[in-house]
XYZ file of C-alpha atoms in Angstrom:
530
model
C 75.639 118.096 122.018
C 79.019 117.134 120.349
C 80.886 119.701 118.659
C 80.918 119.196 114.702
C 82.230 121.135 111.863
C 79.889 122.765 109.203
C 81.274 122.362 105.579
C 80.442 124.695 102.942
C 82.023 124.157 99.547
C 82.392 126.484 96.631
C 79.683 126.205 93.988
C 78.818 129.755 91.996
C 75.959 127.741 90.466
C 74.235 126.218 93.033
C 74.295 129.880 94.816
C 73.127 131.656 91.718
C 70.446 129.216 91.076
C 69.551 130.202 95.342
C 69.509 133.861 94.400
C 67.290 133.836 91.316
C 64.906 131.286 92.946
C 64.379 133.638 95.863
C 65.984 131.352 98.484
C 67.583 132.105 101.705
C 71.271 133.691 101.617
C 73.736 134.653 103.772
C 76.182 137.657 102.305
C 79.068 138.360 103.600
C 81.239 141.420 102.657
C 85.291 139.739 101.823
C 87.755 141.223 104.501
C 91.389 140.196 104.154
C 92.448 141.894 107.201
C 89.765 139.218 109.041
C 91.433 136.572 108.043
C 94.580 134.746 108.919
C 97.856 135.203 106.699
C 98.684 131.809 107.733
C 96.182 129.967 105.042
C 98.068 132.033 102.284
C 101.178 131.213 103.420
C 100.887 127.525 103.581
C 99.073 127.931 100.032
C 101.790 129.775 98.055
C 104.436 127.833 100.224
C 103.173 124.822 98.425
C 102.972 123.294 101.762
C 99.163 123.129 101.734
C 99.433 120.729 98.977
C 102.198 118.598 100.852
C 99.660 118.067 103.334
C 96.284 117.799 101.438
C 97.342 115.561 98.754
C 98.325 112.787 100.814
C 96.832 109.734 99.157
C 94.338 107.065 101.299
C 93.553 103.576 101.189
C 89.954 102.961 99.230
C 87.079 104.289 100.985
C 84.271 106.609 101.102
C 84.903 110.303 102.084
C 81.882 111.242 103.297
C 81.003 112.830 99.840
C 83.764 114.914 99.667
C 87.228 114.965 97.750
C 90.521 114.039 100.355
C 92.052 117.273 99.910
C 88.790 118.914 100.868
C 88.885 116.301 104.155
C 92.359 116.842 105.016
C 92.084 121.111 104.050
C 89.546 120.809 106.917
C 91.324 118.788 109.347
C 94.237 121.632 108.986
C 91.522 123.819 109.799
C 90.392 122.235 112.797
C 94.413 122.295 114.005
C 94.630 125.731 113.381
C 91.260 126.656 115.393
C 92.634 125.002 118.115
C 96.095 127.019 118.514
C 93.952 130.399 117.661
C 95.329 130.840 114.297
C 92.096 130.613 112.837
C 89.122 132.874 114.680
C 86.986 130.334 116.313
C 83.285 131.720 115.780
C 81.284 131.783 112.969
C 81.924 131.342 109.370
C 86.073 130.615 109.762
C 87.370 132.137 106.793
C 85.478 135.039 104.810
C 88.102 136.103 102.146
C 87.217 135.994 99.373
C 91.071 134.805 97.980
C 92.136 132.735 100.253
C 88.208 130.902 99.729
C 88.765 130.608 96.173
C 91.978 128.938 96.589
C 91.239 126.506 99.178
C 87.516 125.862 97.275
C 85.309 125.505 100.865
C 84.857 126.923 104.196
C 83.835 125.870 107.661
C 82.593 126.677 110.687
C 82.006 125.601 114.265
C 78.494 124.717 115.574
C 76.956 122.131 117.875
C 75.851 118.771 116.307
C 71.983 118.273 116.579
C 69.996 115.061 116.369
C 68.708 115.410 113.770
C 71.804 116.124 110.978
C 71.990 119.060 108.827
C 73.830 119.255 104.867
C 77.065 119.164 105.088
C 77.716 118.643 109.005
C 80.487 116.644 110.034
C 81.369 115.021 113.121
C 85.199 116.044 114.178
C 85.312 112.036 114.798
C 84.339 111.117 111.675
C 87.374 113.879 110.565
C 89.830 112.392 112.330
C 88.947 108.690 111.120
C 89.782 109.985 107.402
C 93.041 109.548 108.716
C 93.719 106.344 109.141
C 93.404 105.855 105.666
C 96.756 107.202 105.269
C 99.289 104.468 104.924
C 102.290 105.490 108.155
C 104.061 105.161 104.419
C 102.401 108.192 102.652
C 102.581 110.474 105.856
C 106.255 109.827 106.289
C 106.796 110.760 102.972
C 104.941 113.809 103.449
C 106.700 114.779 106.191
C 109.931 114.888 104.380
C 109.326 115.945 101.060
C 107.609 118.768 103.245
C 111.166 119.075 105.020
C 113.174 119.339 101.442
C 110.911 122.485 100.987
C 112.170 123.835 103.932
C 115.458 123.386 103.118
C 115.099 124.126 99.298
C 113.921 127.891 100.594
C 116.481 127.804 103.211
C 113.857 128.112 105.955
C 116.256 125.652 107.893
C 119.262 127.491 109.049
C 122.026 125.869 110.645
C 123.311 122.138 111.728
C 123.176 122.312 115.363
C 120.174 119.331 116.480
C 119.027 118.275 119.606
C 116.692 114.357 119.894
C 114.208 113.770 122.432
C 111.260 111.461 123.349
C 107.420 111.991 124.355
C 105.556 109.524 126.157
C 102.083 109.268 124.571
C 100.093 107.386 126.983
C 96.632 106.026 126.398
C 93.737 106.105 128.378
C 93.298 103.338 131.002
C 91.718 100.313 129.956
C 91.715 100.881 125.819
C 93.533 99.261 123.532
C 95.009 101.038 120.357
C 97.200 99.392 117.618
C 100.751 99.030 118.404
C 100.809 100.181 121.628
C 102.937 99.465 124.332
C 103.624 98.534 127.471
C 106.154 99.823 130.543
C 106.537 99.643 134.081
C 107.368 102.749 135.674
C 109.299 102.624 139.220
C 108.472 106.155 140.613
C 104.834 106.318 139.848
C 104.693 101.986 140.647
C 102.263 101.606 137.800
C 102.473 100.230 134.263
C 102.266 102.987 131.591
C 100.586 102.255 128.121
C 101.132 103.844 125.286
C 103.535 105.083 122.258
C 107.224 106.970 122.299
C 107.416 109.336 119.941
C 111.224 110.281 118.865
C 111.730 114.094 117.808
C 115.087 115.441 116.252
C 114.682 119.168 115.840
C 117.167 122.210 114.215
C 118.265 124.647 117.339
C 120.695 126.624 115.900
C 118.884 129.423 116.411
C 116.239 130.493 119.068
C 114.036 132.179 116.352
C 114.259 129.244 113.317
C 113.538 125.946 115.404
C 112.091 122.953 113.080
C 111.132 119.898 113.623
C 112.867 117.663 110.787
C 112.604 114.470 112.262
C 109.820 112.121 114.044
C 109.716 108.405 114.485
C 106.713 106.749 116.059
C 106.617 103.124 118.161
C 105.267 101.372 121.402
C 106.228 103.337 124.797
C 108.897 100.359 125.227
C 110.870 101.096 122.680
C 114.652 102.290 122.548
C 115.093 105.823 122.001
C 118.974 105.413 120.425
C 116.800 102.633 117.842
C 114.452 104.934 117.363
C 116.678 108.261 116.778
C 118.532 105.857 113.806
C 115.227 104.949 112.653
C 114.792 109.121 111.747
C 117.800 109.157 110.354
C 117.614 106.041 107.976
C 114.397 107.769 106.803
C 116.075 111.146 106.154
C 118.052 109.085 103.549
C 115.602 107.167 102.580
C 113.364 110.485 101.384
C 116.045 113.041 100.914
C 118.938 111.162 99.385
C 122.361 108.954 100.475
C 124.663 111.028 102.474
C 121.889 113.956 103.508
C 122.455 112.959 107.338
C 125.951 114.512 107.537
C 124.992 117.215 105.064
C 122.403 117.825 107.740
C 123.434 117.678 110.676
C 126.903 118.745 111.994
C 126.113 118.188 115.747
C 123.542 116.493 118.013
C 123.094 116.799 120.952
C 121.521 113.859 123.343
C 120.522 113.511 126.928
C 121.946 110.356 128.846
C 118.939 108.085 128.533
C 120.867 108.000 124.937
C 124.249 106.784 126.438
C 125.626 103.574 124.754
C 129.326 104.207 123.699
C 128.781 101.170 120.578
C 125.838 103.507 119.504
C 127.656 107.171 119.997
C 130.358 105.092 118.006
C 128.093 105.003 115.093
C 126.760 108.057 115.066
C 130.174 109.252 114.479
C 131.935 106.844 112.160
C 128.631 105.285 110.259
C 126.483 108.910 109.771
C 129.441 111.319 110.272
C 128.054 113.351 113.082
C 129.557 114.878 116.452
C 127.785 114.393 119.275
C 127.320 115.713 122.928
C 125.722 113.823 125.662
C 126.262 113.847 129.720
C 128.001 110.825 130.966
C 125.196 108.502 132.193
C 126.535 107.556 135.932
C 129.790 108.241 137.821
C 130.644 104.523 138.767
C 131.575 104.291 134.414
C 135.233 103.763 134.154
C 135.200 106.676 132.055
C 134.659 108.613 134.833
C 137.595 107.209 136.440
C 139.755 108.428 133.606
C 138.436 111.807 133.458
C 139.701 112.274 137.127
C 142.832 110.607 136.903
C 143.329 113.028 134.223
C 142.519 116.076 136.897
C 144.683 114.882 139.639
C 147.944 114.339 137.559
C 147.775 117.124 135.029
C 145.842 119.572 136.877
C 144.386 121.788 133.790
C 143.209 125.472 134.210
C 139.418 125.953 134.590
C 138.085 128.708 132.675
C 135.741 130.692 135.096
C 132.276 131.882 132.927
C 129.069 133.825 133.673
C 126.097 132.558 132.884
C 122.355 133.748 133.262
C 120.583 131.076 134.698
C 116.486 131.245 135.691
C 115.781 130.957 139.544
C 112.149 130.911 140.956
C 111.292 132.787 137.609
C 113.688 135.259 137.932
C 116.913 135.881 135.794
C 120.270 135.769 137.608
C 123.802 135.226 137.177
C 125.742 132.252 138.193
C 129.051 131.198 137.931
C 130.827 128.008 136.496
C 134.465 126.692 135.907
C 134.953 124.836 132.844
C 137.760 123.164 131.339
C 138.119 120.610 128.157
C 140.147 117.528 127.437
C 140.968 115.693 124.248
C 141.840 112.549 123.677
C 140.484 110.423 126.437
C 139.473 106.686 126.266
C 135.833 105.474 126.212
C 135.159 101.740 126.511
C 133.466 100.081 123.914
C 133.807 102.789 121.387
C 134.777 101.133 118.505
C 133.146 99.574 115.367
C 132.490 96.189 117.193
C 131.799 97.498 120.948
C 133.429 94.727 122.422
C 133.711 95.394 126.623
C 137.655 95.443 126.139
C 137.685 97.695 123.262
C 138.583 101.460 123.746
C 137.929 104.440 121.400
C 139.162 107.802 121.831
C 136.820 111.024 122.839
C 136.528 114.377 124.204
C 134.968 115.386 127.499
C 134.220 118.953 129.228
C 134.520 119.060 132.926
C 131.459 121.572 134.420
C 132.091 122.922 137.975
C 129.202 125.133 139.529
C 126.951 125.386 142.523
C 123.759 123.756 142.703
C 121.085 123.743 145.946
C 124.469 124.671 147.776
C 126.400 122.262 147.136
C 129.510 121.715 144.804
C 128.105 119.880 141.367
C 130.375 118.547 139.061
C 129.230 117.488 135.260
C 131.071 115.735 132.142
C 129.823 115.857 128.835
C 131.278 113.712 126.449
C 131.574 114.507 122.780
C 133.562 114.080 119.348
C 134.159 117.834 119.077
C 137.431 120.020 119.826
C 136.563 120.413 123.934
C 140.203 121.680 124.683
C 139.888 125.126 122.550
C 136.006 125.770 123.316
C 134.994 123.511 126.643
C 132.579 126.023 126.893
C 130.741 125.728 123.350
C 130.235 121.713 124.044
C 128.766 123.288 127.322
C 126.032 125.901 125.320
C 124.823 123.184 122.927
C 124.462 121.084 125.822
C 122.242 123.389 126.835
C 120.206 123.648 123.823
C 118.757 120.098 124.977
C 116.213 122.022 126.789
C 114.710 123.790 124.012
C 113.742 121.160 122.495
C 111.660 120.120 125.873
C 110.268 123.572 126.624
C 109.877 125.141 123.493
C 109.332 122.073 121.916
C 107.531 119.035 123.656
C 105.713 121.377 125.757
C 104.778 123.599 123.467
C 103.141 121.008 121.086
C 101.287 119.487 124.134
C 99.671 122.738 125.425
C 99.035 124.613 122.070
C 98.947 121.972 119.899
C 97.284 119.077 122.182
C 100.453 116.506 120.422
C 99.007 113.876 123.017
C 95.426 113.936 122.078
C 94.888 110.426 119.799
C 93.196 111.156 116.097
C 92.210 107.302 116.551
C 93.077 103.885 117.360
C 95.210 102.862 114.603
C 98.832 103.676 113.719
C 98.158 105.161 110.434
C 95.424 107.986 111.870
C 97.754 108.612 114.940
C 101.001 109.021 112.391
C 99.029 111.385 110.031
C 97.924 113.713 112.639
C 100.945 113.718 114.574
C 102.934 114.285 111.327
C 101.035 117.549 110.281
C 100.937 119.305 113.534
C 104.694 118.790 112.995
C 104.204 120.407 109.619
C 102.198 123.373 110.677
C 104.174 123.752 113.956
C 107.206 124.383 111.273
C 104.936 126.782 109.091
C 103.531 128.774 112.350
C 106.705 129.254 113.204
C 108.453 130.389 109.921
C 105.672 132.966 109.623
C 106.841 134.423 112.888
C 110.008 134.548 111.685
C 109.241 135.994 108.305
C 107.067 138.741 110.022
C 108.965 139.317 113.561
C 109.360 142.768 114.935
C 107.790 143.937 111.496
C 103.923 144.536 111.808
C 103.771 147.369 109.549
C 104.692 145.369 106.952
C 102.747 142.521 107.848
C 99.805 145.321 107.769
C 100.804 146.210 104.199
C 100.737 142.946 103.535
C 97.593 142.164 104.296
C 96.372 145.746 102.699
C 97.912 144.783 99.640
C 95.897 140.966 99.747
C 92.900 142.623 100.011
C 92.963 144.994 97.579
C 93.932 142.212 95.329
C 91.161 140.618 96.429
C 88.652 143.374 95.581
C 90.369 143.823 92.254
C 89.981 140.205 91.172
C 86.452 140.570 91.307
C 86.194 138.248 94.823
C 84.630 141.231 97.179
C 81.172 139.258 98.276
C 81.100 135.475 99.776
C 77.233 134.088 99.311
C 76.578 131.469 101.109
C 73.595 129.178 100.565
C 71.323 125.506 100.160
C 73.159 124.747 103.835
C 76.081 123.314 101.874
C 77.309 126.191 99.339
C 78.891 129.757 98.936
C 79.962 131.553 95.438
C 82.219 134.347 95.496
C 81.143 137.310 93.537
C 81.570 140.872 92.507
C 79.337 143.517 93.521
C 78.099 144.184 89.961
C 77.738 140.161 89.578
C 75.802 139.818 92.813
C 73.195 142.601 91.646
C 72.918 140.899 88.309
C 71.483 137.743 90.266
C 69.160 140.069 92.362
C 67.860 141.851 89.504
C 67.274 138.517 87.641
C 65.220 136.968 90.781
C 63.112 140.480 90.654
C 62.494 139.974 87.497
C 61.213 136.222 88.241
C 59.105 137.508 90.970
C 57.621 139.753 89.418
C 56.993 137.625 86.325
C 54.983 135.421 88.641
C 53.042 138.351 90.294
C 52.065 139.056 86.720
C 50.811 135.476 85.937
C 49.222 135.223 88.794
C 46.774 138.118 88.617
C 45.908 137.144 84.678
C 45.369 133.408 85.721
C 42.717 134.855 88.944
C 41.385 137.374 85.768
C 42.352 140.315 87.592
C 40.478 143.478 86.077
C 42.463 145.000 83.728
C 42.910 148.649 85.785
C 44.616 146.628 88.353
C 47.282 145.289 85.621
C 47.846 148.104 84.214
C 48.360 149.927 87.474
C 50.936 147.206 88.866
C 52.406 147.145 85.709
C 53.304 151.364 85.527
C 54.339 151.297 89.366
C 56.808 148.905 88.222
C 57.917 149.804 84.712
C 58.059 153.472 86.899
C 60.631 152.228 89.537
C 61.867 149.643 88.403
C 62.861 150.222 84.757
C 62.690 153.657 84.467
C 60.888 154.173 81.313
C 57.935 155.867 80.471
C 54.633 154.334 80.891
C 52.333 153.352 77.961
C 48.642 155.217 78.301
C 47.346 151.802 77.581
C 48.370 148.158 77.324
C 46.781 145.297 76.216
C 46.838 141.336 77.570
C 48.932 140.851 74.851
C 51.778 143.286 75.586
C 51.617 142.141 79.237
C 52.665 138.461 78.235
C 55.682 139.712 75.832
C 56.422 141.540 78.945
C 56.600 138.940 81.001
C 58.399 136.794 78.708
C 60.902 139.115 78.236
C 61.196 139.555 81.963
C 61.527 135.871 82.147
C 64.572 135.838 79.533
C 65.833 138.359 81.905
């Protein structure tokens, strides 16, 4: 059986007209403290609107509203990183419900289909009625939030690319197509371009993401993100952005780290992409005639999975000439740059690294040298992290738009995870108190019982509300005990006798000596009004 998601949305009528009519319900007692913090956070964040307003193409939604199909498909993200508990009924505050208007939870899909079932493919085509249009400018009006609560710290960014290959044999839209040497195969699939904020270890964001066939240039792709950043945020937001960026050499092109510079007014860093450049030529003419100091650093580097420390000479030149670094990149143009020189010891053996880059190297070789470094994050505690908790290379569909959209808000909630963790590191106490206070609020709001219902509904409902409805469908029931026994001509003793039991324990008011047929049915009436 395929795994589906059961959808219950909020409906205080339908469930009240379920309680009074004596039909099957499900109460459940409201429990902040069970729930996730997350849901609330992305709700008064306004970020759960960014994502769930996101308008579609025409088409039928499976009889639900979009923001109801895309609510759930955060949902379904969520449950798969363990922010959401994965059993039964997923959320069972009674706030958080009442905000978000339905619920779900996980069961196996039958044969035969139940109310409200959904199959998760069905979820994920809702997608690819996004235009790539709508979900880009999702994305970034979601990043102007960030920055408008200054929940992105810092201008120190680091690009990369993912390979997204497809399975073997299918075809999706847009895809591409490369031959890879080491592996001697042909690889299908997408590149997906990432620019993310590292300035610091415990605020990283993805603000950036640019999606195309596996054959595609990364340095195209990288100016593709930032023509979009202007685009969504405003002329000239690049360089307010972004002071440095930092790029592997797969990004080396001395035309393109030309622009960068001059046309979006950002410093870069990048490792020289081979030693036969005549770059490198230059950089060593430059050590043998004016013989510079090297500055001698320790560093903690990881070995075998243990932390040790290592040691590296360093030393920073200005002012050195890069072919084709100039606006037209003609071969016998030159431009002038910066470069660090790295000495150190690698599988026993002297290593020697340049980085080239547009910043002071002379003063602080061995700054260029730490945000150098920072490239990494963006691989392990980025890429990788969004492939094993977030399953980034796992296809919503076949088309461009579904793939963008879900791509786009695991980027999203990947940012919002992450700013919680920030928000609440190193203080649980409060996060308890937090919590405490949510639920109290909860209870005091009236939301302390979720009813759930018809295989489709649940009402939220105070305790005094919820015995209201019981007391009504009593009533009914008894009502249509009563009209039953006069319709069979039950003897009068036995009417009477049913009658006091119940006026005895149920209403709690004295019992008539004697009652006649006609009494009974104003009783019953009146029970009926009741």
């Amino acid at each position: 059986m395929r795994e589906a998601l059961k959808v219950w949305l909020r409906n205080e009528k339908e469930i009240e007209e379920a309680i009074i009519g004596g039909e099957k319900v499900q109460v459940i007692e409201s429990d902040f403290g069970a729930s996730e913090l997350l849901i609330d956070f992305l709700k008064e964040s306004g970020l759960w609107d960014i994502l769930t307003t996101m308008p579609i193409t025409m088409g039928k939604n499976n009889g639900y509203s979009g923001n109801v199909i895309l609510g759930i498909l955060i949902l379904k993200e969520l449950m798969a990183v363990g922010k959401i508990a994965a059993a039964g009924k997923i959320i069972q505050d009674g706030k958080l419900m009442a905000d978000i208007g339905f619920n779900i939870e996980r069961i196996k899909k039958r044969e035969k289909e139940e109310k409200g079932v959904i199959d998760l493919g069905t979820l994920r085509n809702h997608l690819k009625k996004i235009p790539q249009d709508e979900s880009n400018k999702a994305f970034y009006e979601h990043i102007s939030l960030l920055r408008d609560k200054r929940w992105i710290r810092g201008k120190e960014y680091v690009a990369d690319a993912v390979e997204l290959e497809v399975p073997y044999g299918e075809t999706f839209e847009g895809m591409g197509r490369v031959y890879k040497k080491k592996e001697e195969r042909y690889k299908y699939g997408y590149k997906l371009e990432l620019l993310m904020n590292v300035t610091t270890t415990g605020r990283l964001r993805f603000i950036g993401a640019a999606l195309a066939p596996i054959n595609s240039d990364e340095r195209a792709l990288l100016i593709t993100i930032l023509e979009k950043i202007e685009k969504h945020l405003g002329k000239g937001k690049v360089k307010d952005i972004i002071d440095s960026l930092t790029l592997d050499r797969g990004y080396w092109g001395a035309h393109f780290l030309w622009k960068l510079k001059h046309r979006w007014g950002i410093d870069f860093v990048t490792l020289v992409r081979d030693d036969d450049l005549d770059f490198v030529k230059h950089v060593e003419y430059y050590l043998d005639g004016v013989e510079p100091t090297f500055k001698e650093r320790w560093i903690t580097v990881k070995k075998r999975g243990k932390k040790e420390k290592k040691k590296i000479r360093l030393c920073g030149i200005n002012g050195l000439s890069l072919r084709r670094y100039t606006d037209e990149g003609k071969k016998k143009d030159l431009g002038k740059v910066n470069c660090v020189v790295v000495i150190d010891e690698y599988k026993k053996r002297i290593r020697r690294r340049i980085y080239v880059t547009t910043l002071n190297a002379k003063d602080d070789p061995f700054k260029i040298y730490r945000l150098y470094k920072d490239r990494w994050t963006i691989e392990n505690q980025g890429i990788r992290y969004l492939s094993q908790r977030w399953s980034i290379r796992d296809f919503a569909g076949r088309t461009l738009n579904s793939i963008q959209a879900r791509i786009l808000t695991v980027l999203i909630l990947y940012n919002a995870v992450k700013i919680l963790e920030m928000k609440y590191e190193d203080k649980m106490e409060k996060l308890k108190k937090k919590m405490r206070e949510k639920g109290e609020r909860s209870y005091l709001s009236g939301c302390a019982l979720v009813v759930y219902g018809r295989d489709k509904y649940y009402g939220i409902f105070s305790g005094v509300e919820y015995a209201r409805l019981t007391t009504k469908r009593r009533n009914k029931e008894i009502a249509k005990e009563l009209e039953k026994m006069l319709v069979e001509k039950a003897s009068k003793k036995k009417i009477v006798e049913f009658v006091k039991r119940l006026i005895r324990l149920a209403l709690g008011i004295s019992t008539p000596t004697s009652i006649s047929k006609k009494k009974i049915a104003e009783f019953i009436e009146r029970l009926k009004q009741e």
